[in-house]
Short mmCIF file of C-alpha atoms and ligand atoms in Angstrom, two decimals:
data_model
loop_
_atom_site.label_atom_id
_atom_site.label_comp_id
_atom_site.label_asym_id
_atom_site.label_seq_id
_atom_site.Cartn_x
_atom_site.Cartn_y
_atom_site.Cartn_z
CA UNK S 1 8.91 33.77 -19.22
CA UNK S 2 8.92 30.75 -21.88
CA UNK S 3 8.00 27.44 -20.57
CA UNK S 4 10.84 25.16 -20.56
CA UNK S 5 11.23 22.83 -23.41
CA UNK S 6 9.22 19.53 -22.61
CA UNK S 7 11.39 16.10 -22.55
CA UNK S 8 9.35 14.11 -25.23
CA UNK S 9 10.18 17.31 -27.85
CA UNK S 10 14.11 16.82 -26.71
CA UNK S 11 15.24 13.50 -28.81
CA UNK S 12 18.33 13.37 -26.27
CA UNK S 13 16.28 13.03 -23.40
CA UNK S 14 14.30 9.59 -23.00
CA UNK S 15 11.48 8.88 -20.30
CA UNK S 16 11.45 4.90 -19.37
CA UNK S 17 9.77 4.30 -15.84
CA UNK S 18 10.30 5.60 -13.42
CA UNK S 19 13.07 7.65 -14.14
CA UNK S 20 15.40 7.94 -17.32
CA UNK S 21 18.60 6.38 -17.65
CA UNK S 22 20.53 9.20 -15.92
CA UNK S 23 17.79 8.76 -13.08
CA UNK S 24 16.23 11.94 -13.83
CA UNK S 25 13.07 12.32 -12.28
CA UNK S 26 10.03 12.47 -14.96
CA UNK S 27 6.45 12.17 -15.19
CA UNK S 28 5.63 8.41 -15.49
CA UNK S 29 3.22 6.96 -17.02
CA UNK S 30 1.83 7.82 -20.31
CA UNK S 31 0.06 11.37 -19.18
CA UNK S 32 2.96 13.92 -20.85
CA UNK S 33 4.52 16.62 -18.94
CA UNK S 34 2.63 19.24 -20.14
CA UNK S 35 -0.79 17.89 -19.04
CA UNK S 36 0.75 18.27 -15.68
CA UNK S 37 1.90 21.75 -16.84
CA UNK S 38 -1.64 22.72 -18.01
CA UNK S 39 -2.98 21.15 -14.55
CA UNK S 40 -0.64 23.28 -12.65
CA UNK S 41 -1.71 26.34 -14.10
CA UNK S 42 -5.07 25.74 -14.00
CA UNK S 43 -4.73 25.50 -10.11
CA UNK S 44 -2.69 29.01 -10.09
CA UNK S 45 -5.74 30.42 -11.91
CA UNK S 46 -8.18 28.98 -9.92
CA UNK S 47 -6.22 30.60 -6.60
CA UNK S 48 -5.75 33.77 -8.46
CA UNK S 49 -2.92 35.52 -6.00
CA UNK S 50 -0.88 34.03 -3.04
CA UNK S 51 1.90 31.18 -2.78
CA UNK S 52 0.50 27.24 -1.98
CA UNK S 53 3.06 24.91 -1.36
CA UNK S 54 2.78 20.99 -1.40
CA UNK S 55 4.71 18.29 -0.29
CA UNK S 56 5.48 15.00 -1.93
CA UNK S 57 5.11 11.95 0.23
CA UNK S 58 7.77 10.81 2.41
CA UNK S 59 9.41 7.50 1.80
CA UNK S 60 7.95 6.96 -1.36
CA UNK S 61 8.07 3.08 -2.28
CA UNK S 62 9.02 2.12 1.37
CA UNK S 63 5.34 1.47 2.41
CA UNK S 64 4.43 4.42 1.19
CA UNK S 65 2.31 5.77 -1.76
CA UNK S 66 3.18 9.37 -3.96
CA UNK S 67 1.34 12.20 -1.98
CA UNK S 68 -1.64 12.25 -4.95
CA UNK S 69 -2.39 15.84 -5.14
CA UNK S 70 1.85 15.75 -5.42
CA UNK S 71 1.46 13.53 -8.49
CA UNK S 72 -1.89 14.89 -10.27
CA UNK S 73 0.01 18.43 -10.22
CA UNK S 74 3.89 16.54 -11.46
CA UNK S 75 3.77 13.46 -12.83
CA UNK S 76 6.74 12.71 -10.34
CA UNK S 77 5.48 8.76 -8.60
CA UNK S 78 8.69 8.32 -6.98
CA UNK S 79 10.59 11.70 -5.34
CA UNK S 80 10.46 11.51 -1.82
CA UNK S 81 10.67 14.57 0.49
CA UNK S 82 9.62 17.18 -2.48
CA UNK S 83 8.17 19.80 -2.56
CA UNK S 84 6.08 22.24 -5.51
CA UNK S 85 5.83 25.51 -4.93
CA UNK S 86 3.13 27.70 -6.96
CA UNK S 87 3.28 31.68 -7.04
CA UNK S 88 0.77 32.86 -9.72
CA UNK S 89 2.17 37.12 -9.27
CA UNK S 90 5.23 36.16 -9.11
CA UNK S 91 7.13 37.81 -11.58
CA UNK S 92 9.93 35.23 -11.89
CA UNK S 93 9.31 31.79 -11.37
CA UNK S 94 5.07 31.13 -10.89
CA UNK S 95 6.38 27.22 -10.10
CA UNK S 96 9.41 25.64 -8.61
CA UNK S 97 9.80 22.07 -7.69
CA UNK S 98 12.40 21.62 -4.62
CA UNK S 99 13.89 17.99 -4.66
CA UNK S 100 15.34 16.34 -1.29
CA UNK S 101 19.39 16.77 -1.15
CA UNK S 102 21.47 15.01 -3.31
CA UNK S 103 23.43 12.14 -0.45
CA UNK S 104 25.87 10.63 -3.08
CA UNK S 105 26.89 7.51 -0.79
CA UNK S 106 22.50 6.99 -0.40
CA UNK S 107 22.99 6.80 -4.29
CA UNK S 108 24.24 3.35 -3.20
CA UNK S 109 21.41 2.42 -1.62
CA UNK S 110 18.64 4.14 -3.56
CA UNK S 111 19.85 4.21 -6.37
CA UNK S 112 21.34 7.36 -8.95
CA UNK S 113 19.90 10.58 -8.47
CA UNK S 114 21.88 13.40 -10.33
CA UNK S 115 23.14 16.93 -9.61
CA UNK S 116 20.57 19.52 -10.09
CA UNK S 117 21.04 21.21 -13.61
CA UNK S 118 18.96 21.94 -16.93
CA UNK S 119 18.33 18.17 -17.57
CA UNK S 120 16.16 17.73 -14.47
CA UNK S 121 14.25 20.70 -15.53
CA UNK S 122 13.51 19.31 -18.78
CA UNK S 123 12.61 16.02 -17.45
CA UNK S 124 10.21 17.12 -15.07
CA UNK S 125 9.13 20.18 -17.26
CA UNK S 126 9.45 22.35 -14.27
CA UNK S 127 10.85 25.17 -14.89
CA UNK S 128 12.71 26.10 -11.75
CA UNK S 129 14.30 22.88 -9.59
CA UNK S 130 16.12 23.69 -6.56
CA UNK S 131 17.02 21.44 -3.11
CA UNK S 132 14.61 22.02 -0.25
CA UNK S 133 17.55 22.85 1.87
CA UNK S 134 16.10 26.42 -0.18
CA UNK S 135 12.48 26.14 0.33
CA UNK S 136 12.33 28.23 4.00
CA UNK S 137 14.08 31.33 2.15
CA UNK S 138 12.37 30.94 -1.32
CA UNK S 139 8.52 30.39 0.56
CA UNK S 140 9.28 33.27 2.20
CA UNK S 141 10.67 35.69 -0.67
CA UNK S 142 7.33 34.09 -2.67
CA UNK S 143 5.07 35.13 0.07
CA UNK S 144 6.97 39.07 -0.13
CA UNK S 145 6.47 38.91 -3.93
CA UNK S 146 2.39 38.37 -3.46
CA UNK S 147 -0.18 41.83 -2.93
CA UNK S 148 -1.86 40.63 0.14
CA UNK S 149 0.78 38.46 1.50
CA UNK S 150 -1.57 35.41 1.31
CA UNK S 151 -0.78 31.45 1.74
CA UNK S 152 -3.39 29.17 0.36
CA UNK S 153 -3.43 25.87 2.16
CA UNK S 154 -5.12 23.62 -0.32
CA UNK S 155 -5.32 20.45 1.73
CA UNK S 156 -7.96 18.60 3.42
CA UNK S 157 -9.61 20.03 6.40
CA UNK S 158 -9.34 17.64 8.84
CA UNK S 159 -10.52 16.96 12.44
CA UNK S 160 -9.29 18.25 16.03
CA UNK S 161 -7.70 14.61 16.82
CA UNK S 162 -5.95 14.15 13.86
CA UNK S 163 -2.43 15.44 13.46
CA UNK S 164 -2.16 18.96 11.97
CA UNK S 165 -1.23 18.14 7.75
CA UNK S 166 2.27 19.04 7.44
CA UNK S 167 1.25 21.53 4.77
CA UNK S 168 -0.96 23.28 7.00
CA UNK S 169 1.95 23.70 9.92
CA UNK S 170 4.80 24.62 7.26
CA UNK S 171 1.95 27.47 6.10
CA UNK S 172 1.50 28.46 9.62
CA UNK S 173 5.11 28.36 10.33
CA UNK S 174 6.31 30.77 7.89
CA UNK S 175 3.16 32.84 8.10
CA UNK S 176 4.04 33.36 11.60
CA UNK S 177 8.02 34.79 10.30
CA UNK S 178 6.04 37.20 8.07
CA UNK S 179 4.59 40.10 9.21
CA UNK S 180 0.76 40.87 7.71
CA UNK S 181 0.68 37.48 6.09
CA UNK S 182 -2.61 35.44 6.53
CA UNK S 183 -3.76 31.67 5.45
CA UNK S 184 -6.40 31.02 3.18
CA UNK S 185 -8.76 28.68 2.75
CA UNK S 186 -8.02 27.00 -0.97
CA UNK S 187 -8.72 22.70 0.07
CA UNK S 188 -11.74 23.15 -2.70
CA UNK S 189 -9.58 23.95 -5.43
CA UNK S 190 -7.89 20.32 -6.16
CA UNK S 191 -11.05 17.59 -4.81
CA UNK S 192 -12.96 20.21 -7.76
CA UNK S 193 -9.87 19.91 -10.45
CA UNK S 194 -9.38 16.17 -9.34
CA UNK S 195 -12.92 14.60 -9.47
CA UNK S 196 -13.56 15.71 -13.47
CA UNK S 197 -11.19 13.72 -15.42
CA UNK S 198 -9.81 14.51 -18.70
CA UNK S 199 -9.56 12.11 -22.21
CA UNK S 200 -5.90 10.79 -20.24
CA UNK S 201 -6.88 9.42 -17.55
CA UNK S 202 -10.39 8.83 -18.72
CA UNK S 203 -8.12 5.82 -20.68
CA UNK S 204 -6.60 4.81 -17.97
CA UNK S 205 -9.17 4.02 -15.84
CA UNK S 206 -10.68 2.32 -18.44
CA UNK S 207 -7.73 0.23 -18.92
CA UNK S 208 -7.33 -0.42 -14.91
CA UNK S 209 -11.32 -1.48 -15.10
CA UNK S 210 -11.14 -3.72 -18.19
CA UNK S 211 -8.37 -5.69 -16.63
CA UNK S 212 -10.22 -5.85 -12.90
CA UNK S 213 -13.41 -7.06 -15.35
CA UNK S 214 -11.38 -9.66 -16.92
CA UNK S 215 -10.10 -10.64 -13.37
CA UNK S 216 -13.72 -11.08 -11.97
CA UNK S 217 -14.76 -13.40 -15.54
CA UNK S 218 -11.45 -15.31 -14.65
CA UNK S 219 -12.55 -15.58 -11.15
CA UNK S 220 -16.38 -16.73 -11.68
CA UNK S 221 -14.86 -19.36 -13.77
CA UNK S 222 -11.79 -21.08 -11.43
CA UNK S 223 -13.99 -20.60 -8.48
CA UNK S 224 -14.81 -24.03 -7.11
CA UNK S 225 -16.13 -25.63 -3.72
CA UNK S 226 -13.49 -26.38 -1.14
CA UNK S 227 -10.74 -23.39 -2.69
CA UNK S 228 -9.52 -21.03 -0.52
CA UNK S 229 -10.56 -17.33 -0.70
CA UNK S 230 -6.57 -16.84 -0.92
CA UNK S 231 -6.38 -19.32 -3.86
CA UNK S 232 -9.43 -16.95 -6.05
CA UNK S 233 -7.70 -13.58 -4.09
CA UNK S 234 -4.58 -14.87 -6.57
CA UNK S 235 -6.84 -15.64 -9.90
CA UNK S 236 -7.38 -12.07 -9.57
CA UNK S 237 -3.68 -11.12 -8.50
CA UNK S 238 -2.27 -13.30 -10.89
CA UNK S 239 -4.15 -11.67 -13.57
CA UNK S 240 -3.20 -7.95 -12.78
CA UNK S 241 0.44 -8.56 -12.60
CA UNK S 242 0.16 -10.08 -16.30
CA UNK S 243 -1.28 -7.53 -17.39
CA UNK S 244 0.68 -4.62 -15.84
CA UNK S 245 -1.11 -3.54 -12.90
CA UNK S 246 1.63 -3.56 -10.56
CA UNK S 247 -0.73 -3.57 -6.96
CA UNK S 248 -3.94 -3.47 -6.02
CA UNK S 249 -5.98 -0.40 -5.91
CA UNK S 250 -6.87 -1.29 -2.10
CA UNK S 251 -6.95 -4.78 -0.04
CA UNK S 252 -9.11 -7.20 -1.59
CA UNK S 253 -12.33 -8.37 -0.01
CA UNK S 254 -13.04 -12.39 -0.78
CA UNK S 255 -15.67 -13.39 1.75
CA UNK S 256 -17.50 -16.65 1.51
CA UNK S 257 -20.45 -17.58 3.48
CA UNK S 258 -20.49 -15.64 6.54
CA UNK S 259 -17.65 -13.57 5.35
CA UNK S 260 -19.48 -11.90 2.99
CA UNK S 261 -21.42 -9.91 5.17
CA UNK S 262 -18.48 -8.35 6.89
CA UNK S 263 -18.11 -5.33 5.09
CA UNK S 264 -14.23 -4.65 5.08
CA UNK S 265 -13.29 -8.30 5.88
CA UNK S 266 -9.80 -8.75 4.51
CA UNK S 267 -8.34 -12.16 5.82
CA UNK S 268 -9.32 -14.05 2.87
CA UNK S 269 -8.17 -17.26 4.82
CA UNK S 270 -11.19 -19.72 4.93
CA UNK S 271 -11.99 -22.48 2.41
CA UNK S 272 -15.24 -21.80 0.05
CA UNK S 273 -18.05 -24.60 0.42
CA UNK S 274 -20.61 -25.67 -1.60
CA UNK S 275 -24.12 -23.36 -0.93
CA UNK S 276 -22.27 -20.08 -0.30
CA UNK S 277 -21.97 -17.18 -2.10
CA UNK S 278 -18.62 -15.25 -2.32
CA UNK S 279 -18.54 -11.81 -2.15
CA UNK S 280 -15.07 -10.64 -4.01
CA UNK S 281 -14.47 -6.50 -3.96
CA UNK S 282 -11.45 -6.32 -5.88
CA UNK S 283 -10.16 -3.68 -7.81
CA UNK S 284 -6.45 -3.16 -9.80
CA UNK S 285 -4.00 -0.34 -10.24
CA UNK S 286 -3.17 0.85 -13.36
CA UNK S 287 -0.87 3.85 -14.03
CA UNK S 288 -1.67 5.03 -10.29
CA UNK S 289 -5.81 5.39 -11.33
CA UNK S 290 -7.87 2.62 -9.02
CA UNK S 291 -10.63 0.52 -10.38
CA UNK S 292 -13.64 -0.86 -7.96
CA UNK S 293 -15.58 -3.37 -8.76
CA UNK S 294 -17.68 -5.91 -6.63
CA UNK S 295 -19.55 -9.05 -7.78
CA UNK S 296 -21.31 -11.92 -5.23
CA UNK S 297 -22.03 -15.62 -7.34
CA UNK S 298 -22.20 -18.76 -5.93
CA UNK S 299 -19.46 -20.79 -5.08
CA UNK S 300 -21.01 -24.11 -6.61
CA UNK S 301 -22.14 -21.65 -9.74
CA UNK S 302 -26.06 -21.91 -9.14
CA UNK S 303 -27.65 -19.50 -7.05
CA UNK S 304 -30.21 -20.66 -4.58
CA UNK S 305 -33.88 -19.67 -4.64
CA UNK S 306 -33.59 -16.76 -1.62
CA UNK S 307 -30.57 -15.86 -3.03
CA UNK S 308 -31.49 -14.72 -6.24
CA UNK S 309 -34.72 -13.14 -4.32
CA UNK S 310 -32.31 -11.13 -2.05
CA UNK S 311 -29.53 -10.71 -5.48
CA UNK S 312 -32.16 -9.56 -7.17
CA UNK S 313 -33.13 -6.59 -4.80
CA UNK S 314 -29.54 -5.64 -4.63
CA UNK S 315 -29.72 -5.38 -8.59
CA UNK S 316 -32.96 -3.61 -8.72
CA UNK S 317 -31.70 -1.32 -6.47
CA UNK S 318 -28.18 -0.73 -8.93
CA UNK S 319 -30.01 -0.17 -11.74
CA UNK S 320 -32.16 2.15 -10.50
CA UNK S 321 -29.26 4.30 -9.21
CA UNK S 322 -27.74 4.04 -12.58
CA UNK S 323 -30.11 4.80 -14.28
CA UNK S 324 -30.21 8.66 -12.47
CA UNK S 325 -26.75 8.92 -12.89
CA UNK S 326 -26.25 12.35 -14.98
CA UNK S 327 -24.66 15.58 -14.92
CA UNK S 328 -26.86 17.52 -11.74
CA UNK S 329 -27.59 14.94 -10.09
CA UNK S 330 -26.78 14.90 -6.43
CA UNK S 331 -25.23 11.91 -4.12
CA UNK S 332 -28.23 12.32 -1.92
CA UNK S 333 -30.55 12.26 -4.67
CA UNK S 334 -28.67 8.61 -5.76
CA UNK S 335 -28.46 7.36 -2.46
CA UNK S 336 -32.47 7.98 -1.86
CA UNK S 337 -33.60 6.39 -5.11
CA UNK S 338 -31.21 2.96 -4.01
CA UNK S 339 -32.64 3.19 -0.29
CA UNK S 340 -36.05 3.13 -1.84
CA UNK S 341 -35.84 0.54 -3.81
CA UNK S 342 -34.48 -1.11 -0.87
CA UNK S 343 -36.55 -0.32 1.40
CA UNK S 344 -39.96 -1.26 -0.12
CA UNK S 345 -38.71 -4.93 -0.79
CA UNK S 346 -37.99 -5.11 3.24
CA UNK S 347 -34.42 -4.91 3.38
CA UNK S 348 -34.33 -1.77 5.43
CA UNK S 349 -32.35 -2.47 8.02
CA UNK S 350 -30.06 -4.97 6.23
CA UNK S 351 -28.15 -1.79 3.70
CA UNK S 352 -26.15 0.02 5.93
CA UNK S 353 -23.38 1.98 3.60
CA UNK S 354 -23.58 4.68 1.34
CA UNK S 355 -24.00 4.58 -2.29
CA UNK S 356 -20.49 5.20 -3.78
CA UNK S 357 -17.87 7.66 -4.18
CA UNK S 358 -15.59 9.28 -6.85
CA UNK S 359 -13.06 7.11 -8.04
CA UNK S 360 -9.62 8.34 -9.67
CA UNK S 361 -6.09 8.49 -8.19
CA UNK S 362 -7.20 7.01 -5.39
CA UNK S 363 -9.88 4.28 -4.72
CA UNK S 364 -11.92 6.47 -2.36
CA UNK S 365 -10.57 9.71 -4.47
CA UNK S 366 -11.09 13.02 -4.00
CA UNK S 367 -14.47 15.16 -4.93
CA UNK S 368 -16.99 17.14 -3.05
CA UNK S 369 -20.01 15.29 -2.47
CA UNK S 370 -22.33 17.64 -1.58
CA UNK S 371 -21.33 19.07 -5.30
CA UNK S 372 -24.17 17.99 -7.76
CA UNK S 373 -21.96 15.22 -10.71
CA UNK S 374 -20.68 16.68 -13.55
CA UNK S 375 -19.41 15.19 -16.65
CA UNK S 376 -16.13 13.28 -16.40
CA UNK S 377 -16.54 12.11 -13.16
CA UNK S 378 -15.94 8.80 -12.06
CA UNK S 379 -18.11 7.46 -9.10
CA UNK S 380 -19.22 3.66 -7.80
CA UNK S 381 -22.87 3.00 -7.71
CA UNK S 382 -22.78 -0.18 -4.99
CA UNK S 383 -25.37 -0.88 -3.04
CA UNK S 384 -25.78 -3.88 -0.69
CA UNK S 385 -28.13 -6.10 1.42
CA UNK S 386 -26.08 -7.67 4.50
CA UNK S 387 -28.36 -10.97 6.15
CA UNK S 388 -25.83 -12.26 8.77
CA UNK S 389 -27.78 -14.82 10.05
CA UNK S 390 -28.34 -16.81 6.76
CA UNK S 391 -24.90 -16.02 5.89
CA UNK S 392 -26.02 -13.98 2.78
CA UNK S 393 -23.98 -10.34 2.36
CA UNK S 394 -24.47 -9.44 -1.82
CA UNK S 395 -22.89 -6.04 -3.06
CA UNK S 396 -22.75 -5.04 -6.60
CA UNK S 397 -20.42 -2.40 -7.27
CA UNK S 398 -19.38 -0.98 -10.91
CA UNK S 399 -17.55 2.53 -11.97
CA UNK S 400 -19.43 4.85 -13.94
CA UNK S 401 -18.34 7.50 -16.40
CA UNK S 402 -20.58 10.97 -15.86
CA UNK S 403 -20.90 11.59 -19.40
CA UNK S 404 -22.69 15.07 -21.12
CA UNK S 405 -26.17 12.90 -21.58
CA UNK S 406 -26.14 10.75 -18.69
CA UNK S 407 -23.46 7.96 -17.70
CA UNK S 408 -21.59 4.73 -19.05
CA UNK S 409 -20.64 2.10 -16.94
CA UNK S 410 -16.90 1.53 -17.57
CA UNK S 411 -17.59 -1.97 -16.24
CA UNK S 412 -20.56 -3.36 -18.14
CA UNK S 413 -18.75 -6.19 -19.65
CA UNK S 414 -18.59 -7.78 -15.92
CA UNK S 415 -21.31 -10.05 -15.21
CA UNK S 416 -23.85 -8.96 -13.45
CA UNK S 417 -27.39 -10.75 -14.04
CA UNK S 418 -28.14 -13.83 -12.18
CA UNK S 419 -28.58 -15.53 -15.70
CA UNK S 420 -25.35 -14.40 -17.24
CA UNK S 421 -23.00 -14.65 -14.31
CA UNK S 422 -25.05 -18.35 -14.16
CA UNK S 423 -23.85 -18.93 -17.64
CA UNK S 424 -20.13 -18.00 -17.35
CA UNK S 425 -19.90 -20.12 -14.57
CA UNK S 426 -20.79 -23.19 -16.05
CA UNK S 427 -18.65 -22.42 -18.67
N1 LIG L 1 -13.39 -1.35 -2.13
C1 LIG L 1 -13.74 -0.27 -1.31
C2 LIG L 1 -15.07 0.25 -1.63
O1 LIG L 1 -15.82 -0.42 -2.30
O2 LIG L 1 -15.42 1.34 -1.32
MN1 MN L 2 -16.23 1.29 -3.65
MN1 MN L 3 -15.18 -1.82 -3.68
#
């Protein structure tokens, strides 16, 4: 079957955010519709045979983020209660997105959503769009369409306490209708697709990580004895909104003095004094990609003689880690060369995190770790040294491109030697 006409070659058919001006649901952002087309096929290849199904968040915008595996495969940030359904045999339809019912009086709440029809399908280049009041029938007539009557669960496996993923139960649930059906195991196929990133996003998180860098120079600058970590949380804040970045990628850490060896401290509440340091891990949003970045300079802008000793380990023990960074290396391979360094300067005991992770839709995205890196993949290099008792915690944390050759480190710009973040501060 042809692939339906795309919105951006339809003149008629406009794509502001978040949905057009007859509240059609499109891709937002600047990735076009059929990147999310090529994705989606690439995952149907990848399974081969067999229907996967998955759901988009509920209450999207109400607390709630876009299901990300949801949005990597559509586009779609705001359509709550979806679902996509993907069918590589199947003769007819290989994808169909189901949308939540149409409630016209909700309209008045939420806001216009349309009738289904041909103008939905172009603006979410989806070829097939039906209500999920239809999913139960049309999983199940997929399922009869397949060879081995197979259903590939490709979410997360996660463990016995945790609720089963609704994915997994609706798979179970209609495998259990069907006779000689079985579940497969395809949670591989989107950490793999997700953790290389293409030229698209490559931009985006390069955009999302300029700004966040800009932030931190803005930061180093305004930051003052007696401020409040609140006041230099909202130098950053202030920033990103300016700039387009319409949230944070996660809650931002500001710890001064003691603070700054807590590693997920969040209160950001006490006033700065002169002699600390102030640990900021702060990272924008940009187009749904995260960036993460952590810097730790001196409130009064002049390091103190231990430390720079104990900075200066931390650093060592970045570049080092960097400096492996290439396409086969493995996160156990990066994580011992950081310990090491580490280590030998006496410090054992005081680095108690792991290296990094990928970085992407999400701050703490998906990937397989024990995967050697390939090229495109973004991934924090942050080690730490934590003294609680003299009130010195020091991370330094940048995002680094994978490239063919080795890496680049999206946030070089942000200061990062003793002398140069020294010298913007007295700026
Ligand atoms: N900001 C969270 C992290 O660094 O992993
Ligand atoms: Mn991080
Ligand atoms: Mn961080």
């Amino acid at each position: 079957m042809e692939p339906a006409k795309l919105p951006q070659e339809t003149p008629n058919i406009k794509r502001p955010l978040p949905h057009n001006v007859e509240g059609i649901p499109t891709p937002t952002g600047t990735i076009p519709a059929e990147i999310y087309r090529a994705r989606r096929h690439k995952l149907m290849e990848e399974m081969g045979s067999g229907v996967a199904l998955i759901f988009s968040a509920d209450h999207v915008g109400d607390g709630h983020r876009q299901d990300l595996d949801f949005y990597y495969l559509t586009g779609l940030e705001f359509e709550s209660g979806a679902a996509l359904l993907l069918a590589p045999e199947d003769p007819q339809y290989k994808e169909i997105l189901f949308l939540s019912p149409l409630d016209v009086e909700d309209n008045r709440w939420h806001g216009n959503r349309p009738i289904l029809g041909r103008a939905i399908e172009l603006g979410t280049g989806i070829a097939k769009v039906l209500r999920t009041t239809l999913l139960p029938r049309m999983l199940t007539n997929a399922v009869l369409n397949t060879a081995n009557r197979e259903l590939v669960y490709l979410g997360a496996m996660v463990g016995y306490t945790s609720p089963i993923p609704k994915q997994l139960q609706v798979l179970r649930d209609a495998s259990a209708r069907i006779l000689n059906s079985r579940i497969v195991d395809g949670h591989e196929y989107l950490p793999r697709m997700r953790s290389v990133h293409d030229e698209h996003e490559i931009s985006i998180m390069r955009k999302a990580v300029d700004i966040t860098v800009e932030g931190f120079r803005r930061a180093m600058q305004n930051v003052r004895p007696k401020m409040n970590e609140s006041e230099l949380q909202y130098v950053f804040e202030s920033y990103f909104r300016q700039q387009g970045s319409h949230c944070n990628a996660y809650r931002p850490i500001v710890g001064s003095g003691l603070n700054s060896c807590v590693l997920h401290y969040g209160q950001n509440r006490k006033i700065m004094r002169d002699g600390e340091l102030v640990l900021c891990d702060v990272g924008c949003e940009y187009e749904m990609y995260a960036s993460d970045i952590t810097r730790t300079f001196p409130v009064n802008g002049k390091f103190t003689a231990r430390q720079a000793e104990v900075y200066q380990v931390v650093l060592n023990a970045w570049k080092a880690a960097v400096a492996a960074v290439k396409p086969g290396v493995t996160w156990v391979e990066l994580n011992d060369i950081a310990r090491k360094v580490i280590d030998d300067a006496g410090f054992a005991d005081d680095y108690f995190h792991s290296l990094g992770h990928f970085v992407g839709l999400n701050v703490h995205d998906a990937g397989l770790q024990r995967e050697p890196l390939k090229a495109g993949m973004v991934i924090t290099i942050e080690p730490g040294i934590y003294l609680a008792n003299e009130e010195i915690g020091i991370r330094i944390e940048d995002d680094v491109l994978v490239t063919e050759t080795g890496c680049e480190v999206l946030s070089a710009n942000c200061p990062r030697e003793i002398a140069e973040i020294e010298a913007i501060m007295a700026k």
